[in-house]
Amino acid sequence: MIQHLFDLTGKTALVTGATHGLGMAMAVALGKSGAKIVVNDISAERLENARIEYRKEGLDVATYVFDVTDEQKAEEGIAKIEAEVGPVDILVNNAGIIKRIPAVDMAAADFRQVIDIDLTGPFIMAKFVARSMIKRNAGGKIINICSMMSELGRETVSAYASAKGGLKMLTRNLATEWAKFNIQVNGIGPGYFATSQTAPIRVDGHPFNDFILSRTPAGRWGEPEDLQGTVIFLASKASDFVNGHIVYVDGGILASLGKASNE
Ligand code: NAP
Ligand code: GCO
């Protein structure tokens, strides 16, 4: 059956920052497609709470707490996962933060922290996972969670846009470097999604909420479940000849100039 192209049975998928939000939705999709799920986060408490939520979805996940920006802890964490759960076949670099601060007011330390978590962290994780894939001659899938800000700027998110723009190019570069090892490195670029990260700008009546509803041709915020088909595609055999591609799941934002306010 053609569905075998999307079957992840026997695979192990590691999703960073997946105690809620987009990461959890993607991890659930990969788990329901047959993969063994490993969830990372920076908070042991949120990992424990998330385990309960995953169980409600019928998934018994493994959890590992470490900071993706800490190279030694990340290397140790991945080694522990591979020893206790099994080799990582699929990595989803989902962990990320945003700081909404006007550039003229942003401290370099704040800028650096966003770059560290949103760009350096994915590099660190991809490096150690790919090192193992290459050593095992196993191939694999690496999926980086990019953003509309990989393509567009907007006020107050200079660090985040720089990180996510860099993550698009890191995706293309690693795809180039590792394709010969049968490792496909791609990205997902979500539009504007209803999660805790966007909660402050999504409240009813908030000007940005109204803006996004008019700027998105689909006329709604994305729901985390809207990413599930795309992450299964990029994690499965179905994308074995897809390299360095960012799949934008944005309700049409990047396709559209937008509409006049009186339309
Ligand atoms: P979120 O709710 O803020 O979740 C981010 C997750 O990353 C949290 O679980 C957080 O852990 C974890 N995290 C933060 N720093 C970490 C670190 N150093 N090491 C390990 N984990 C860390 O965000 P989201 O809305 O689900 O977004 C997930 C990803 O999609 C992010 O990369 C974001 O930039 C991207 N994205 C989001 C949207 C959107 O509209 N929501 C659109 C495009 C792209 P704690 O909660 O324990 O701190
Ligand atoms: C913002 C939002 C966005 C989304 C996402 C869009 O403040 O503009 O948080 O950055 O999180 O990245 O794709």
Coordinates of N, CA and C and ligand atoms in Angstrom, one line a residue, residues 16-24 26 40-44 46-47 66-70 93-98 100 113 116-118 121 145-149 160 164 167 188-199 201-202 221-222 224 227 249, ligand 1:
T16 N 12.7 18.5 20.1 CA 13.2 19.4 21.2 C 12.0 20.4 21.6
G17 N 12.0 20.7 22.9 CA 11.0 21.7 23.3 C 9.6 21.3 23.1
A18 N 9.3 20.0 23.3 CA 8.0 19.5 22.9 C 7.1 19.2 24.1
T19 N 7.1 20.0 25.1 CA 6.2 19.8 26.3 C 4.9 20.4 26.0
H20 N 4.7 21.2 25.0 CA 3.4 21.7 24.6 C 3.6 22.4 23.2
G21 N 2.6 23.1 22.8 CA 2.6 23.9 21.6 C 2.9 23.1 20.3
L22 N 3.6 23.7 19.4 CA 3.9 23.1 18.1 C 4.7 21.8 18.2
G23 N 5.6 21.8 19.1 CA 6.5 20.6 19.3 C 5.7 19.4 19.7
M24 N 4.8 19.6 20.7 CA 3.9 18.5 21.1 C 3.1 18.0 20.0
M26 N 3.6 18.1 16.8 CA 4.4 17.3 15.8 C 4.8 16.0 16.4
N40 N 12.4 16.3 24.5 CA 13.4 17.1 25.2 C 12.7 18.4 25.7
D41 N 13.2 18.9 26.8 CA 12.8 20.2 27.2 C 13.8 20.7 28.2
I42 N 13.7 22.0 28.5 CA 14.6 22.5 29.5 C 14.1 22.4 30.9
S43 N 12.8 22.0 31.1 CA 12.2 21.9 32.4 C 11.7 20.5 32.7
A44 N 12.3 19.9 33.7 CA 11.9 18.5 34.1 C 10.4 18.5 34.5
R46 N 7.9 20.4 33.4 CA 7.1 20.5 32.3 C 7.2 19.2 31.5
L47 N 8.3 18.5 31.5 CA 8.4 17.2 30.9 C 7.5 16.2 31.5
F66 N 17.5 18.7 29.0 CA 18.7 19.4 28.8 C 18.5 20.6 28.0
D67 N 19.4 21.5 28.1 CA 19.4 22.8 27.3 C 20.1 22.6 26.0
V68 N 19.4 22.8 24.9 CA 19.9 22.5 23.6 C 21.1 23.4 23.2
T69 N 21.3 24.5 24.0 CA 22.4 25.4 23.7 C 23.7 25.0 24.5
D70 N 23.5 24.0 25.4 CA 24.7 23.5 26.2 C 25.3 22.3 25.4
N93 N 14.1 20.0 15.3 CA 14.6 21.1 16.1 C 13.5 22.1 16.3
N94 N 12.7 22.0 17.3 CA 11.5 22.8 17.6 C 11.8 23.8 18.6
A95 N 12.6 23.5 19.6 CA 12.8 24.5 20.8 C 13.2 25.8 20.3
G96 N 12.6 26.8 20.9 CA 12.9 28.2 20.5 C 12.2 29.2 21.4
I97 N 12.8 30.4 21.3 CA 12.2 31.5 22.1 C 12.1 32.8 21.2
I98 N 11.3 33.7 21.7 CA 11.3 35.0 21.0 C 11.3 36.1 22.0
R100 N 10.4 40.2 22.0 CA 9.8 41.3 21.2 C 10.3 42.6 21.8
Q113 N 21.0 35.7 23.3 CA 20.2 34.5 23.8 C 19.3 34.0 22.8
D116 N 21.2 32.1 20.2 CA 21.8 30.9 20.8 C 20.8 29.8 20.8
I117 N 19.6 30.1 21.3 CA 18.5 29.0 21.4 C 17.9 28.7 20.0
D118 N 17.7 29.7 19.2 CA 17.0 29.5 18.0 C 17.8 29.1 16.8
G121 N 21.5 26.3 19.0 CA 20.9 25.1 19.5 C 20.6 24.0 18.4
I145 N 12.6 23.9 12.6 CA 11.3 24.7 12.6 C 11.7 26.2 12.4
C146 N 11.4 26.7 11.2 CA 11.7 28.0 10.8 C 10.5 28.9 11.2
S147 N 10.2 29.9 10.3 CA 9.2 30.9 10.6 C 8.9 31.8 9.4
M148 N 7.8 32.6 9.5 CA 7.6 33.6 8.5 C 8.8 34.6 8.6
M149 N 9.4 34.7 9.8 CA 10.6 35.6 9.9 C 11.8 35.0 9.3
Y160 N 15.0 37.4 16.6 CA 14.3 36.2 16.2 C 14.4 36.1 14.7
K164 N 16.0 32.9 12.7 CA 15.2 32.1 11.9 C 15.6 32.2 10.4
L167 N 18.5 30.1 10.3 CA 18.1 28.7 10.4 C 17.7 28.1 9.0
I188 N 10.4 23.4 8.3 CA 9.0 23.8 8.3 C 8.9 25.2 8.7
G189 N 8.2 26.0 7.9 CA 8.0 27.5 8.3 C 6.6 27.7 8.6
P190 N 6.2 27.6 9.9 CA 4.8 27.9 10.3 C 4.5 29.4 10.1
G191 N 3.2 29.7 9.8 CA 2.8 31.0 9.8 C 2.5 31.5 11.2
Y192 N 1.4 32.1 11.4 CA 1.0 32.5 12.8 C 0.1 31.5 13.4
F193 N 0.6 30.9 14.5 CA -0.1 29.8 15.2 C -0.5 30.1 16.6
A194 N -1.6 29.5 17.0 CA -2.2 29.8 18.4 C -1.4 28.9 19.4
T195 N -0.4 29.5 20.0 CA 0.3 28.8 21.1 C 0.6 29.8 22.2
S196 N 1.3 29.3 23.2 CA 1.7 30.2 24.3 C 2.7 31.3 23.8
Q197 N 3.4 31.0 22.8 CA 4.4 31.9 22.3 C 3.8 33.2 21.7
T198 N 2.6 32.9 21.0 CA 1.9 34.1 20.4 C 0.8 34.6 21.2
A199 N 0.5 34.0 22.4 CA -0.6 34.4 23.2 C -0.6 36.0 23.4
I201 N 0.1 38.4 21.6 CA -0.3 39.2 20.5 C -1.5 38.7 19.8
R202 N -2.2 37.8 20.5 CA -3.4 37.1 19.8 C -4.7 37.4 20.5
W221 N -5.8 32.0 12.6 CA -4.5 31.6 13.1 C -4.4 30.1 12.9
G222 N -3.1 29.6 12.7 CA -2.9 28.2 12.5 C -3.1 27.5 13.9
P224 N -1.9 24.1 16.0 CA -0.7 23.1 16.0 C -0.9 21.9 15.2
L227 N 0.2 21.4 11.4 CA 1.6 21.0 11.0 C 1.8 19.5 10.9
V249 N 3.9 26.5 6.1 CA 2.5 26.2 6.4 C 1.9 27.4 7.1
Ligands
NAP1 P1 6.6 27.7 22.8 O1 5.2 27.4 23.2 O2 7.3 28.9 23.4 O3 7.5 26.4 23.0 C1 8.9 26.5 22.9 C2 9.5 25.3 23.6 O4 10.9 25.4 23.5 C3 9.1 25.3 25.1 O5 8.7 23.9 25.4 C4 10.4 25.6 25.8 O6 10.5 25.1 27.1 C5 11.4 25.1 24.8 N1 12.7 25.6 25.0 C6 13.0 26.9 25.1 N2 14.4 27.1 25.3 C7 14.9 25.8 25.3 C8 16.2 25.3 25.4 N3 17.3 26.1 25.6 N4 16.4 24.0 25.4 C9 15.3 23.1 25.3 N5 14.0 23.6 25.1 C10 13.9 24.9 25.1 O7 6.7 27.9 21.2 P2 5.7 27.4 20.0 O8 4.8 28.4 19.6 O9 5.2 26.0 20.3 O10 6.9 27.3 18.9 C11 7.7 26.2 18.8 C12 8.7 26.5 17.7 O11 8.0 26.9 16.5 C13 9.7 27.6 18.0 O12 10.9 27.4 17.5 C14 9.1 28.9 17.4 O13 10.0 29.8 17.1 C15 8.5 28.3 16.1 N6 7.4 29.0 15.5 C16 6.3 29.3 16.2 C17 5.2 29.9 15.5 C18 4.0 30.3 16.2 O14 3.2 31.1 15.6 N7 3.7 29.8 17.5 C19 5.3 30.2 14.2 C20 6.5 29.9 13.5 C21 7.5 29.3 14.2 P3 9.8 25.7 28.3 O15 8.4 26.0 28.0 O16 10.0 24.7 29.4 O17 10.6 27.0 28.6

